[in-house]
GROMACS .gro file of C-alpha atoms in nm:
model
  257
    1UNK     CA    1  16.530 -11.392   9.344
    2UNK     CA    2  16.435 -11.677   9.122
    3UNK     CA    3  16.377 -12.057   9.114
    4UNK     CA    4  16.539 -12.300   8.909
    5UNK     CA    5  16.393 -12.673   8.801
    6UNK     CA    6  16.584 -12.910   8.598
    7UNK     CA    7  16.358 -13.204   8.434
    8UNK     CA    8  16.601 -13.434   8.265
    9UNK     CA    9  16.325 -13.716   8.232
   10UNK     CA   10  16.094 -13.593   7.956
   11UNK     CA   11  15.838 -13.900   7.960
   12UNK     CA   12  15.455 -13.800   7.987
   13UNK     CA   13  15.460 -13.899   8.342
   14UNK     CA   14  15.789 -13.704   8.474
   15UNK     CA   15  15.661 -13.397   8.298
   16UNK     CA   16  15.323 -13.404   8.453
   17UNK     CA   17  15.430 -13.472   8.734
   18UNK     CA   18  15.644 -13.184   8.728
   19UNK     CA   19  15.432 -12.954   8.670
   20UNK     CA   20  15.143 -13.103   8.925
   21UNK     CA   21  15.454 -12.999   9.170
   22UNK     CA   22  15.515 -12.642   9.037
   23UNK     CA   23  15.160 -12.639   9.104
   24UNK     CA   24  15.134 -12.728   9.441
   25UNK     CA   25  15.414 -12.528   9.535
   26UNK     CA   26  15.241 -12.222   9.413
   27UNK     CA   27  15.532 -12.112   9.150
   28UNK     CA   28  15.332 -11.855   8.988
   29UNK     CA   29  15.228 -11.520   9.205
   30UNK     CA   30  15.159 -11.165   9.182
   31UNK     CA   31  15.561 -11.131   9.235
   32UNK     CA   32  15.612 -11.348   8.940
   33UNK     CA   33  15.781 -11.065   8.681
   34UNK     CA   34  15.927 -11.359   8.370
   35UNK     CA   35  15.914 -11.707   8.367
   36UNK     CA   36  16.254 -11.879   8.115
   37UNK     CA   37  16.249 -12.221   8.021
   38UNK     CA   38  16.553 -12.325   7.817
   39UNK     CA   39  16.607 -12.727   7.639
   40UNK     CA   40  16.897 -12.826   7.448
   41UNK     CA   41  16.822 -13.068   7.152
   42UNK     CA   42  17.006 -13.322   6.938
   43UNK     CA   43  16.995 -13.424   6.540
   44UNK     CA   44  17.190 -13.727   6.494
   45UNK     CA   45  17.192 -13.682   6.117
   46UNK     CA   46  17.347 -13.343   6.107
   47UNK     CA   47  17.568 -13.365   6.438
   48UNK     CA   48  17.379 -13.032   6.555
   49UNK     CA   49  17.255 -12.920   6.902
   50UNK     CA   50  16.977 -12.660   6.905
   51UNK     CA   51  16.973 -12.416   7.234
   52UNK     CA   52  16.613 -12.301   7.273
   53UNK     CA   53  16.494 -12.090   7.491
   54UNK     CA   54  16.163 -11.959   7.542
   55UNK     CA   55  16.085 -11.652   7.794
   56UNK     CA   56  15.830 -11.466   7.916
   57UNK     CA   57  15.793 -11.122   8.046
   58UNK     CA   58  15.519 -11.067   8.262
   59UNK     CA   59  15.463 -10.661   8.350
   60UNK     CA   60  15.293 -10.519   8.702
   61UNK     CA   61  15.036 -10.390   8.448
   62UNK     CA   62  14.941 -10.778   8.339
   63UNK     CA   63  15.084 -10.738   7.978
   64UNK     CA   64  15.260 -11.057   7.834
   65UNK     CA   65  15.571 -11.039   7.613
   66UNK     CA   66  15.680 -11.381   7.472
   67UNK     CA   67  16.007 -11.387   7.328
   68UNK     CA   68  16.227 -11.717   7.201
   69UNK     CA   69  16.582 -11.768   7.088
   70UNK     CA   70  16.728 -12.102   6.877
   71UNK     CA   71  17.071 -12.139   6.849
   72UNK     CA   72  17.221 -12.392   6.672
   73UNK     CA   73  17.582 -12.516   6.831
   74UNK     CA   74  17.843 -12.803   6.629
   75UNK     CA   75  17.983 -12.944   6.965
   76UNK     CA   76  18.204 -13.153   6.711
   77UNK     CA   77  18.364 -12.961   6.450
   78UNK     CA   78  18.580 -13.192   6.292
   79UNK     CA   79  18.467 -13.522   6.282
   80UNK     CA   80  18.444 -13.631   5.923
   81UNK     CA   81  18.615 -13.583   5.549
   82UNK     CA   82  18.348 -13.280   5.468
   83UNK     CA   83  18.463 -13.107   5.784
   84UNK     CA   84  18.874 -13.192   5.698
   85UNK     CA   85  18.824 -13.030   5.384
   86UNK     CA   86  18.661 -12.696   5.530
   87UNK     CA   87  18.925 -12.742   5.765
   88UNK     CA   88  19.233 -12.751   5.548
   89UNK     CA   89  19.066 -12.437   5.337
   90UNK     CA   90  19.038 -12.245   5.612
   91UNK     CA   91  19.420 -12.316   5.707
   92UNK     CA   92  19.529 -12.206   5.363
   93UNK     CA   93  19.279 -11.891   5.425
   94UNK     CA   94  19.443 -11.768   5.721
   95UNK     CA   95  19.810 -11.867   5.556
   96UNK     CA   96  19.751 -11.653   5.298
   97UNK     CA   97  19.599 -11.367   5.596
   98UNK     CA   98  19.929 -11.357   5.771
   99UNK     CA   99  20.131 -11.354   5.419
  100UNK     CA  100  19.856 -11.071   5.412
  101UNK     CA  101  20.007 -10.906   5.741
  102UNK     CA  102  20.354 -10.938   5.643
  103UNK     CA  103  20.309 -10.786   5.293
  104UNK     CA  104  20.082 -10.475   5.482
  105UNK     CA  105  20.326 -10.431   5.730
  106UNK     CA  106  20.624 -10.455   5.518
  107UNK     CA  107  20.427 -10.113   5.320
  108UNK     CA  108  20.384  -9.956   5.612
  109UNK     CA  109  20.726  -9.998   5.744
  110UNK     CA  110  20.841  -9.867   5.411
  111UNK     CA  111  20.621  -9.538   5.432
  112UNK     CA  112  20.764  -9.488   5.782
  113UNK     CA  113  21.132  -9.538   5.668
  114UNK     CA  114  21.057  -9.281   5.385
  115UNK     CA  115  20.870  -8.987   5.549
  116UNK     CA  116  20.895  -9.046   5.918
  117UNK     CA  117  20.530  -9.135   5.918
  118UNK     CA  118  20.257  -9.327   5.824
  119UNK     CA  119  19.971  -9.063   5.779
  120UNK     CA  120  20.103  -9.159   5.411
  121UNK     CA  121  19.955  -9.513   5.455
  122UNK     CA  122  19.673  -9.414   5.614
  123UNK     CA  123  19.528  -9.179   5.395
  124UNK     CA  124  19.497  -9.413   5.136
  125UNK     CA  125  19.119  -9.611   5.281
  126UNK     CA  126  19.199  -9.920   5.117
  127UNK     CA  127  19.475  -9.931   5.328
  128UNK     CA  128  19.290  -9.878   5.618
  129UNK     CA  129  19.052 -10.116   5.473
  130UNK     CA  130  19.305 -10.399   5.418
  131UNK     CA  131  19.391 -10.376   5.794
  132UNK     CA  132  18.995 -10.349   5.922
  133UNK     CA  133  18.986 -10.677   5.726
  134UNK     CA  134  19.268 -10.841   5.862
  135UNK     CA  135  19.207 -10.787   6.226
  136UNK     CA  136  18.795 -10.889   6.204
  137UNK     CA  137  18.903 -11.233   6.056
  138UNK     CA  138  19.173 -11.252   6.325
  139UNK     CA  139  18.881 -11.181   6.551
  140UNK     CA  140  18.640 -11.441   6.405
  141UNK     CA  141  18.966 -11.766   6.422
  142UNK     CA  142  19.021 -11.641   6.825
  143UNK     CA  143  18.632 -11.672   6.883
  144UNK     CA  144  18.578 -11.955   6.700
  145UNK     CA  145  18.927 -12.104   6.865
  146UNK     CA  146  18.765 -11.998   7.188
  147UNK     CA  147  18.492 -12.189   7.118
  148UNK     CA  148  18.657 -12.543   7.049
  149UNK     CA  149  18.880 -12.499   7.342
  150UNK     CA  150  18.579 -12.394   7.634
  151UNK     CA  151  18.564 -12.683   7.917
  152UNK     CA  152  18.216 -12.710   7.891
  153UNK     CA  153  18.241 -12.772   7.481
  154UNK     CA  154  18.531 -13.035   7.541
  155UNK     CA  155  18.425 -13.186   7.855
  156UNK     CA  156  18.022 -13.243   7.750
  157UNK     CA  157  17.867 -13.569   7.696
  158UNK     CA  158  17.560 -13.593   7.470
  159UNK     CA  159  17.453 -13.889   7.700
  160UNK     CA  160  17.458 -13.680   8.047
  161UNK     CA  161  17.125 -13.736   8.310
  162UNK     CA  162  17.222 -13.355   8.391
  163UNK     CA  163  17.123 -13.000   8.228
  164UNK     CA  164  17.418 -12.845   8.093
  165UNK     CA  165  17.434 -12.457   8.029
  166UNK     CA  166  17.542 -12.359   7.675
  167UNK     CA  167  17.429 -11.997   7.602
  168UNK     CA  168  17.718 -11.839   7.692
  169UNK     CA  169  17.907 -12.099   7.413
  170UNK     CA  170  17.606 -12.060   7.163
  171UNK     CA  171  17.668 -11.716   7.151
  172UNK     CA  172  18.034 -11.712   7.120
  173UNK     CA  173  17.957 -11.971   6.799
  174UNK     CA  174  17.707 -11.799   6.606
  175UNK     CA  175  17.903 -11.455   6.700
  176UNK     CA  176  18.208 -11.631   6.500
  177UNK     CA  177  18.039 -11.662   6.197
  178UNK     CA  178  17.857 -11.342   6.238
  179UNK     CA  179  18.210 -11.154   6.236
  180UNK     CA  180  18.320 -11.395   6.002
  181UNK     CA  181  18.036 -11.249   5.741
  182UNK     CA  182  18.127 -10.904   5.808
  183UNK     CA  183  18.455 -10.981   5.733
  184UNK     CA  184  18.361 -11.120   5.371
  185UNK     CA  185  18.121 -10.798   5.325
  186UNK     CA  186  18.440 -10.599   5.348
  187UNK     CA  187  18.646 -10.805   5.147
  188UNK     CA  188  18.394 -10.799   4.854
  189UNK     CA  189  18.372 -10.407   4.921
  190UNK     CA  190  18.724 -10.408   4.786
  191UNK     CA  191  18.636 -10.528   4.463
  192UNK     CA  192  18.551 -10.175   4.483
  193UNK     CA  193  18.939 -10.045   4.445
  194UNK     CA  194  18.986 -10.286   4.093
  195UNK     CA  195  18.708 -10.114   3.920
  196UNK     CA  196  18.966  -9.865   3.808
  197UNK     CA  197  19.121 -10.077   3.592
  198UNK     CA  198  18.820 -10.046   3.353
  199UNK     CA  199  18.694  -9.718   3.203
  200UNK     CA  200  18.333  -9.774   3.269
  201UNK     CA  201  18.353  -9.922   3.597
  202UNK     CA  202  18.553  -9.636   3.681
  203UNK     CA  203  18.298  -9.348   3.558
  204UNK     CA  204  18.071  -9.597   3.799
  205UNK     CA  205  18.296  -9.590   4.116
  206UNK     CA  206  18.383  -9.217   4.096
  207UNK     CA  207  17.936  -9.163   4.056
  208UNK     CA  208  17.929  -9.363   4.410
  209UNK     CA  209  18.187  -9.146   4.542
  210UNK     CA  210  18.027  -8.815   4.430
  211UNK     CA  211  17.636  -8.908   4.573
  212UNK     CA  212  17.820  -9.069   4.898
  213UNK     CA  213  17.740  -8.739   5.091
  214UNK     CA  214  17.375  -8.736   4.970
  215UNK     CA  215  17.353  -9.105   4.998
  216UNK     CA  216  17.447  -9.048   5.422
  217UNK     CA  217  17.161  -8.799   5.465
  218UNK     CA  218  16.880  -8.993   5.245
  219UNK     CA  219  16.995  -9.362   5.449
  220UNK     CA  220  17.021  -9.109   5.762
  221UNK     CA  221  16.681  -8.987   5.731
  222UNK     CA  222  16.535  -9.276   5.634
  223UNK     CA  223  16.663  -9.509   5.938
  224UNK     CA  224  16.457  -9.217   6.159
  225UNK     CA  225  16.165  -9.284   6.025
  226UNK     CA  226  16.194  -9.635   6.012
  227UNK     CA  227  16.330  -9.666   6.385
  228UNK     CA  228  16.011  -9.415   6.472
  229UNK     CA  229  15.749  -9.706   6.280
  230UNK     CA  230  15.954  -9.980   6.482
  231UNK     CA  231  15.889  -9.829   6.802
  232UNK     CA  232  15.491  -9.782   6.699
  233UNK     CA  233  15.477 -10.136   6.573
  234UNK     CA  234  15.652 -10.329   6.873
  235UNK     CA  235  15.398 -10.107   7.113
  236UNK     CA  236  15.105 -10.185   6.883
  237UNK     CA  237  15.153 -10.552   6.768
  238UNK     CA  238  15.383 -10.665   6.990
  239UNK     CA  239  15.150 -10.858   7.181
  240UNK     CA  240  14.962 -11.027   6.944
  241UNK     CA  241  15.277 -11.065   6.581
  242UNK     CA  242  15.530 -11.271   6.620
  243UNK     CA  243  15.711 -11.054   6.358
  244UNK     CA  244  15.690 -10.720   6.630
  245UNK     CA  245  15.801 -10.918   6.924
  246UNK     CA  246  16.099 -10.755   7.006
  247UNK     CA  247  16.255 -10.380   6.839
  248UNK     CA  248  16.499 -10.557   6.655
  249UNK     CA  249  16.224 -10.769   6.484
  250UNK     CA  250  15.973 -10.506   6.407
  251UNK     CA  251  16.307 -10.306   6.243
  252UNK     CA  252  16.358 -10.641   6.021
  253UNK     CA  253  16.033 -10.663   5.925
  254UNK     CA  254  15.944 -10.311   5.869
  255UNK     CA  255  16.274 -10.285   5.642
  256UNK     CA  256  16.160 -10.581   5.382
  257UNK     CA  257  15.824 -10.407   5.396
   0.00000   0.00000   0.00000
């Protein structure tokens, strides 16, 4: 179980007085386990919302664990000329993805027609590749579509007296974009398949390919011993670094130590 308060006036007075009542009402106990407290924030100059939330673990044992999360949300995507621009760039991007889809497809229909099947296609990874690429960026437009079309995004008012929830939306947002990257990532990668056209970047690309194998075990055997240090860290400075807060942390830091 759990109890919720929403303070929507945030002068000196209503906050004190909020928390005189949390007070009184004894909110805090022995059976108190976390304690959340989330506030959504506005910049007028950049159109941007900020979710932040702020929580607190609280073990049987007595040990703290403060963790916090800022996401930043554009409720209003396309507002001005800078955003019609992105806006008609992106349009010709995903043109040029499904001219993408029909040239791909069109291959593989023509490997199927040839041999009966398409193990042809697929054997070739930048084929594979091409599709992987495709389908992620298709992935990242339906979020991101998602996103622009979600009641709560088209139905909120900035000026409202009420606490609206927006993680769920924040998430989907910043996951766009984080698909969106990997998608890029990949589609650099492919640079990768060009290098043939030029001797020395060739002698280069087939070098990768030979030390991929050894590569795998050295990144393999490295990631153990940095997950076994990010396990130490988080229990040792967990409480006390803001940089070993949470596993994931302690691995990011660790890694650009």
């Amino acid at each position: 179980g759990g109890f919720v308060l929403d303070i929507v006036n945030l002068t000196t007075v209503s906050l004190v007085e909020s928390l005189d009542f949390l007070k009184e009402e004894g909110w805090l106990d022995r059976g108190t386990r976390s304690i959340s407290m989330s506030v959504l924030v506005y910049n007028a100059n950049y159109n941007l919302y900020a979710l932040c939330s702020f929580f607190l673990e609280l073990s049987p044992a007595g040990v703290m664990a403060p963790t916090y999360t800022m996401k930043t949300v554009k409720m209003d995507m396309f507002v001005n000329e800078e955003d019609l621009v992105f806006t008609v760039f992106e349009a010709i991007l995903y043109l040029y993805f499904l001219y993408f889809v029909w040239v791909e497809g069109s291959e593989l229909y023509e490997t199927f027609r040839q041999t009966g099947s398409i193990k042809g296609y697929l054997s070739d990874a930048w084929n594979v590749a091409d599709w992987v690429v495709i389908l992620v960026s298709f992935a990242a437009c339906g979020m991101r579509l998602m996103f622009f079309f979600d009641t709560k995004v088209r139905n909120f008012d900035a000026f409202t007296q009420e606490y609206v929830e927006l993680s769920a939306v924040a998430n989907l947002f910043e996951l766009s974009f984080s698909v969106d990257s990997f998608a890029a990532f990949l589609a650099l990668m492919k640079l990768f398949k060009f290098f043939g056209l030029q001797r020395n970047l060739l002698i280069l690309r087939s070098t990768i390919k030979r030390a991929m194998a050894d590569l795998s075990v050295f990144t393999i055997v490295m990631l153990l011993f940095i997950a076994a240090f990010t396990i130490s860290g988080n229990q040792i400075f967990g409480q006390e670094n803001e940089e070993y807060v949470d596993p994931m942390k302690c691995f990011i830091t660790l890694f650009q130590m």
